[in-house]
PDB file of C-alpha atoms and ligand atoms in Angstrom:
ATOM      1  CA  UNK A   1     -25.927  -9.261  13.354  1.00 93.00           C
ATOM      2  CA  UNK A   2     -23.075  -7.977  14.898  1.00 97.00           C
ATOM      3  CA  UNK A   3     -21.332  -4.825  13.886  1.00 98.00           C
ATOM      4  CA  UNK A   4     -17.637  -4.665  14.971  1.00 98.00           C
ATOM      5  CA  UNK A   5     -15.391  -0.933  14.290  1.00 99.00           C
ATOM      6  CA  UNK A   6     -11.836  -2.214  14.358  1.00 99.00           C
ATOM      7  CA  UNK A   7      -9.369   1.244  15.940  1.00 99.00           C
ATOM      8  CA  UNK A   8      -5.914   1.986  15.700  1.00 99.00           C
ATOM      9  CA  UNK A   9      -4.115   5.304  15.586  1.00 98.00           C
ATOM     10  CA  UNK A  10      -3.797   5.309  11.371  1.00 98.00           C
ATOM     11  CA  UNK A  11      -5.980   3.177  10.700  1.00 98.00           C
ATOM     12  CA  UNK A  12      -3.428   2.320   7.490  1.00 98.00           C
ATOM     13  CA  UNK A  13      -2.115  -0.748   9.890  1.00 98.00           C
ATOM     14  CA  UNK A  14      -3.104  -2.678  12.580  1.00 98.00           C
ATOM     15  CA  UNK A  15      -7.210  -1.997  12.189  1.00 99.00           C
ATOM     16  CA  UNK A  16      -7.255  -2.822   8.517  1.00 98.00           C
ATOM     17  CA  UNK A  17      -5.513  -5.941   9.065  1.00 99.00           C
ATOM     18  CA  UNK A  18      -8.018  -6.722  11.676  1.00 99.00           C
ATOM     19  CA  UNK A  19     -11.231  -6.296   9.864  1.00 99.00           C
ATOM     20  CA  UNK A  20      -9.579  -8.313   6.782  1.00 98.00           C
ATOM     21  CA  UNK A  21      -8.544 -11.308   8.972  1.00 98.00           C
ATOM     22  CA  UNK A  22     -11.634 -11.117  11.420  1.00 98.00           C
ATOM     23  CA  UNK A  23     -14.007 -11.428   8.365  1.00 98.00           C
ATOM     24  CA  UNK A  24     -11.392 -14.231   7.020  1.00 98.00           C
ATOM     25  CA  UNK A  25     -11.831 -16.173  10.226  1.00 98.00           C
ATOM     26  CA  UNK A  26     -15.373 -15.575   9.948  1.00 98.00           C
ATOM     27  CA  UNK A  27     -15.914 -16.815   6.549  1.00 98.00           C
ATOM     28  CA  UNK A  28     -14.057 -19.958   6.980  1.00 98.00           C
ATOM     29  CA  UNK A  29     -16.051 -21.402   9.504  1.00 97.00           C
ATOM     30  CA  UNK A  30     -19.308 -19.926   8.052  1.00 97.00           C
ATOM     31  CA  UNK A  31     -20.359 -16.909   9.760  1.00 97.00           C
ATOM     32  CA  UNK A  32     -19.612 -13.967   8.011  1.00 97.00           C
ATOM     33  CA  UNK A  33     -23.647 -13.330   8.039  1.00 97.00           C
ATOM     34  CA  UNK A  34     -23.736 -12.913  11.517  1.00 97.00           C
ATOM     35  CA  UNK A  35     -21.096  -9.463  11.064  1.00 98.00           C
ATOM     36  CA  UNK A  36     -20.537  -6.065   9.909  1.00 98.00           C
ATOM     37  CA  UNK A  37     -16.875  -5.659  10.245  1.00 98.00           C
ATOM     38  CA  UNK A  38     -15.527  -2.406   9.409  1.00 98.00           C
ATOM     39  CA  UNK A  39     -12.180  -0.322  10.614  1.00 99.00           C
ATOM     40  CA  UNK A  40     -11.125   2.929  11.668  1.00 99.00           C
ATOM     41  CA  UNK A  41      -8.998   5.509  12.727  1.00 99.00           C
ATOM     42  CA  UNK A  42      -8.328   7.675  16.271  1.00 98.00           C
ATOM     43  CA  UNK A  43      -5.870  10.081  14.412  1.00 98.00           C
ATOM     44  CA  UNK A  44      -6.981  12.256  10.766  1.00 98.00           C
ATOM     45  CA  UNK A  45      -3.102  11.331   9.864  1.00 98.00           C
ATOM     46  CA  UNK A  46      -3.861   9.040   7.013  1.00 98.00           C
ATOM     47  CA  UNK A  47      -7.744  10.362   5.997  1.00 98.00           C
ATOM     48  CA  UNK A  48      -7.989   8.800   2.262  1.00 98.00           C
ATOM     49  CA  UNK A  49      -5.067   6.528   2.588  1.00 98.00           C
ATOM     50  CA  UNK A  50      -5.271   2.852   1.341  1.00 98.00           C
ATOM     51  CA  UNK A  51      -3.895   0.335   3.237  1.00 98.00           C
ATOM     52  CA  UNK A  52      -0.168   0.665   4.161  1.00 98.00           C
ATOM     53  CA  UNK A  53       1.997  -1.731   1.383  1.00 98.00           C
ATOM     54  CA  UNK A  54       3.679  -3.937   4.116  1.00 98.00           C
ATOM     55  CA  UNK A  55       0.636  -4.912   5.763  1.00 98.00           C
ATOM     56  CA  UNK A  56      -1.490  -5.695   2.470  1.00 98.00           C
ATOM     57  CA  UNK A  57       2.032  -7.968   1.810  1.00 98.00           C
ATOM     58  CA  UNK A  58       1.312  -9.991   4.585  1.00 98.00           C
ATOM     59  CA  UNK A  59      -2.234 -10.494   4.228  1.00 98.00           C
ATOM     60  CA  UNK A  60      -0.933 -11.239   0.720  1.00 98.00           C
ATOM     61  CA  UNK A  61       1.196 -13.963   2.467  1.00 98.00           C
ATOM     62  CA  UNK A  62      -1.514 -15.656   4.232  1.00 98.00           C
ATOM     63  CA  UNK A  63      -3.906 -15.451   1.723  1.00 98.00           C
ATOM     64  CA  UNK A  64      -6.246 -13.347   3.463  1.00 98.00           C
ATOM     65  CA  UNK A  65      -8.494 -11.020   1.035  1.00 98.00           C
ATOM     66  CA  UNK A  66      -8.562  -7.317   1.756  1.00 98.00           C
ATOM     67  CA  UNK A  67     -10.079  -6.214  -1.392  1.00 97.00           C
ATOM     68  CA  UNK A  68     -13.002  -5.425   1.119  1.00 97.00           C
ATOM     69  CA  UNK A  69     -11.242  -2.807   3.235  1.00 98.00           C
ATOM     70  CA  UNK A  70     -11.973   0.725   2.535  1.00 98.00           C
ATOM     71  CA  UNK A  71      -9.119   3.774   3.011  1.00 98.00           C
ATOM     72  CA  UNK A  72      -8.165   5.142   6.039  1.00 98.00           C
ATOM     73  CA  UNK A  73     -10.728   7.727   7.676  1.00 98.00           C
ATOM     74  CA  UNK A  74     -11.023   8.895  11.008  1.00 98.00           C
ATOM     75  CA  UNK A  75     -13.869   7.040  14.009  1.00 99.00           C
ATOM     76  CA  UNK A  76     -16.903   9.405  13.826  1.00 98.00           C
ATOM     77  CA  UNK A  77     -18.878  10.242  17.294  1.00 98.00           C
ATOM     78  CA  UNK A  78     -21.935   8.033  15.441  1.00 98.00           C
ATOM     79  CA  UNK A  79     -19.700   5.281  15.294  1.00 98.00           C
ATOM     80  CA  UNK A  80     -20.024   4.719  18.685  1.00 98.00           C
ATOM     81  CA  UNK A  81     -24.039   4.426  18.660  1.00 98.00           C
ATOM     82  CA  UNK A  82     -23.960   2.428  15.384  1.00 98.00           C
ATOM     83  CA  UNK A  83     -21.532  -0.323  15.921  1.00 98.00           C
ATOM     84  CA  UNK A  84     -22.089  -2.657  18.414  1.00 98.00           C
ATOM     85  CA  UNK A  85     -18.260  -3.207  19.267  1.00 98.00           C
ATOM     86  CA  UNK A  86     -15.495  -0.941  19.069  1.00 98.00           C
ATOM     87  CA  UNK A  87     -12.388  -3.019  19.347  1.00 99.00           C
ATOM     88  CA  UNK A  88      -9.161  -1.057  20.149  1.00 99.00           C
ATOM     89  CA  UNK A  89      -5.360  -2.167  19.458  1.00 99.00           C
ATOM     90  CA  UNK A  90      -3.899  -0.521  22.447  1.00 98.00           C
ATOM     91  CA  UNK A  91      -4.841   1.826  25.596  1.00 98.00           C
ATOM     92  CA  UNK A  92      -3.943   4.756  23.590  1.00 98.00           C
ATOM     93  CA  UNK A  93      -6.554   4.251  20.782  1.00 98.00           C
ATOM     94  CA  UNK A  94      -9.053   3.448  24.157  1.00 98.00           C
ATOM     95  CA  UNK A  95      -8.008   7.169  25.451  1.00 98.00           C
ATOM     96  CA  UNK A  96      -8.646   8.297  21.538  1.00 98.00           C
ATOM     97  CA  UNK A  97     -11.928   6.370  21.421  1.00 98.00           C
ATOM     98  CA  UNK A  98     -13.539   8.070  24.391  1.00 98.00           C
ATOM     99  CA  UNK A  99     -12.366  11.122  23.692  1.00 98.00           C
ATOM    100  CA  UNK A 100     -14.346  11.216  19.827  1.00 98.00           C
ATOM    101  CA  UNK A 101     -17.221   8.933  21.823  1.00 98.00           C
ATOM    102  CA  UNK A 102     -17.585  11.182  24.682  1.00 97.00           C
ATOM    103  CA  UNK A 103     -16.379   7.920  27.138  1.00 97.00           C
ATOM    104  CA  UNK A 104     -17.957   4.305  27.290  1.00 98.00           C
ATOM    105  CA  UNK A 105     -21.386   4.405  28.250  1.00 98.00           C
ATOM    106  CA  UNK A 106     -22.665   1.581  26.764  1.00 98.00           C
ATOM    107  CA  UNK A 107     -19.295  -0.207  27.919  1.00 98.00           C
ATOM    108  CA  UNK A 108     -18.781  -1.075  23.996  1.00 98.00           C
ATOM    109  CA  UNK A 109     -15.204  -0.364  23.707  1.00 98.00           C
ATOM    110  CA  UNK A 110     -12.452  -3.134  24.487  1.00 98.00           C
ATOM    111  CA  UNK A 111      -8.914  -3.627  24.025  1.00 98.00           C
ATOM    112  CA  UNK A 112      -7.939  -6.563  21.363  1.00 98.00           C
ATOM    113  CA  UNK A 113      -6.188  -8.774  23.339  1.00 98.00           C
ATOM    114  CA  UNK A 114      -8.152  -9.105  26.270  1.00 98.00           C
ATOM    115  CA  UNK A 115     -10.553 -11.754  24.452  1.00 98.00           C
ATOM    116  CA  UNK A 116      -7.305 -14.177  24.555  1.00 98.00           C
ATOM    117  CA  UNK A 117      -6.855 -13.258  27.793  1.00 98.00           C
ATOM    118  CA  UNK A 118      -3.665 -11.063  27.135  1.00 98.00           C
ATOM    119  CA  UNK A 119      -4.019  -7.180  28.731  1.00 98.00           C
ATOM    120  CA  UNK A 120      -1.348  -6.277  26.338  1.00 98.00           C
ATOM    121  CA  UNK A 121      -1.278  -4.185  23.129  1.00 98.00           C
ATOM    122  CA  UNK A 122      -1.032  -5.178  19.590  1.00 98.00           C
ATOM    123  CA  UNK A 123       2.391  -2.831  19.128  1.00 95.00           C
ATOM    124  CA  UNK A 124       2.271  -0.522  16.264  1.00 97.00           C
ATOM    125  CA  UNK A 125       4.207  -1.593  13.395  1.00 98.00           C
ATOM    126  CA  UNK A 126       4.639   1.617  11.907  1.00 97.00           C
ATOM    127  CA  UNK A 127       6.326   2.396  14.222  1.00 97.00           C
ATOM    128  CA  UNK A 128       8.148  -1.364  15.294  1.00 98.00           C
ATOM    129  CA  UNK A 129       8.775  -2.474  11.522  1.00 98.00           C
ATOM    130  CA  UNK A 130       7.199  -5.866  12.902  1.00 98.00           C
ATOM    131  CA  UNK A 131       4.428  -6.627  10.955  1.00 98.00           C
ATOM    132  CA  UNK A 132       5.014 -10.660  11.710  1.00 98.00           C
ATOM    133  CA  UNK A 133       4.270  -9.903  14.870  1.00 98.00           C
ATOM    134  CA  UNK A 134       1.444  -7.577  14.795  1.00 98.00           C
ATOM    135  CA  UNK A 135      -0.410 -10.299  12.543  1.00 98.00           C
ATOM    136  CA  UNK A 136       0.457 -12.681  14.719  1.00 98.00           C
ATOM    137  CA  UNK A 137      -0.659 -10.895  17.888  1.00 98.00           C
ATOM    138  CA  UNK A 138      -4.049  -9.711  15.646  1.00 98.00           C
ATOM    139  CA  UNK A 139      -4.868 -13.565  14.579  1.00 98.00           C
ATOM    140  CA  UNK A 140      -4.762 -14.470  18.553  1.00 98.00           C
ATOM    141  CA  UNK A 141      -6.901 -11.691  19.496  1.00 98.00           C
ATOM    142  CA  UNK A 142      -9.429 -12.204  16.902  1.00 98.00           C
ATOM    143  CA  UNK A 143     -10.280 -16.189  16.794  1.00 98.00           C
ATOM    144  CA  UNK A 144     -10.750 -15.087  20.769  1.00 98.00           C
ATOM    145  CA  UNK A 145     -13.033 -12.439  19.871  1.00 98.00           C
ATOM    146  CA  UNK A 146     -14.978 -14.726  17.335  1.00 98.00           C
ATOM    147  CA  UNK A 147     -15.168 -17.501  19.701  1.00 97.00           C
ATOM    148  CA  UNK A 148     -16.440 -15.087  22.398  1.00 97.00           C
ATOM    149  CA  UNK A 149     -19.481 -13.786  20.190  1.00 97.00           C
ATOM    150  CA  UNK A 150     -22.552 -15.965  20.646  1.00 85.00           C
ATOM    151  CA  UNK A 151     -23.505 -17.666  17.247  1.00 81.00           C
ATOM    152  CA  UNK A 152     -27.202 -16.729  15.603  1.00 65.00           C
ATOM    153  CA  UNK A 153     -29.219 -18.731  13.815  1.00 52.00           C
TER     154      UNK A 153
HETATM  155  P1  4NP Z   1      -1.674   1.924  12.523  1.00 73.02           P
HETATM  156  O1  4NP Z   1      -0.191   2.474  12.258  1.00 73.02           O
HETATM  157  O2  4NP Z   1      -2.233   2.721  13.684  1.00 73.02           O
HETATM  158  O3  4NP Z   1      -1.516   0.484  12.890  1.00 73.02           O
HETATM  159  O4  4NP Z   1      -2.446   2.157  11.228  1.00 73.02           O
HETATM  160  C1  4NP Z   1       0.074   3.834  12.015  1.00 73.02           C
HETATM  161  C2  4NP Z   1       0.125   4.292  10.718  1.00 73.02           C
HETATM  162  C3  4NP Z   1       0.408   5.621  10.467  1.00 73.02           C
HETATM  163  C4  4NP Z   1       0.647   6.469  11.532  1.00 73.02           C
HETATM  164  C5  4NP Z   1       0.584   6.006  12.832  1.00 73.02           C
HETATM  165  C6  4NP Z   1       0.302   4.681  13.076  1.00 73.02           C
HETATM  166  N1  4NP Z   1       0.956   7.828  11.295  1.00 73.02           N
HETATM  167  O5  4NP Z   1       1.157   8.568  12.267  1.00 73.02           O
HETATM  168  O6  4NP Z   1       1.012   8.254  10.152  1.00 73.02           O
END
């Protein structure tokens, strides 16, 4: 089992969408034993707040299920022992990682886009209004990441 924390800055965006679509990707090709997917945030902005409207519309639009995902609530320091990955959006949320990890020890913390090869990241749509591009920049980064991940039998 893997156990994968999906971080962004609300976590009402970009993180939510990730741990919907990861476990979508997962399911479809029959994995979704092998992983705990779950998201968080680096900020206490939107503690308690469900997923933001226009990204549930879009999951909506690709038919990906996020009926799953929990609401917003800030990355605890014992997320960082329990979760075996901490996946990041962009270098910011890295900084905000370490900072509520004290750093990387266990070297578990990595930015989206790098498993496709990409040291970009995902751009916030709060902030961009471009939540076609933030899916499609979060559907690269996570078929990499599942193709990257060793299967279990
Ligand atoms: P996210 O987008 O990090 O992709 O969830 C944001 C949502 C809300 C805020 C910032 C980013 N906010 O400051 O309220």
């Amino acid at each position: 089992m893997t156990k994968i924390l999906f971080i962004c800055l609300g976590n009402i965006c970009r993180s939510p969408m990730a741990e919907a679509m990861f476990s979508h990707l997962a399911a479809e090709v029959g994995r979704s034993d092998e992983f705990e997917v779950a998201s968080a945030a680096v900020s206490e902005e939107e503690w308690g707040n469900p997923i933001y409207p226009p990204a549930a519309a879009i999951l909506r639009r690709h038919g990906i299920p996020y009926d799953a995902v929990r609401t917003a609530r800030p990355m605890k320091k014992a997320d960082y022992q329990y979760y075996d990955l901490i996946i990041a959006m962009d270098e910011a949320n890295i900084r905000g990682i370490r900072r509520i990890a004290g750093d990387d020890p266990d070297g578990k913390v990595h930015l989206l886009l790098d498993y496709a090869g990409e040291h970009r990241n995902v751009a916030d749509p709060w902030y961009t209004r471009d939540f076609d591009t933030a899916y499609n920049d979060i559907l690269l980064g996570c078929r990499a990441l599942l193709k990257a991940l060793p299967h279990y039998s």
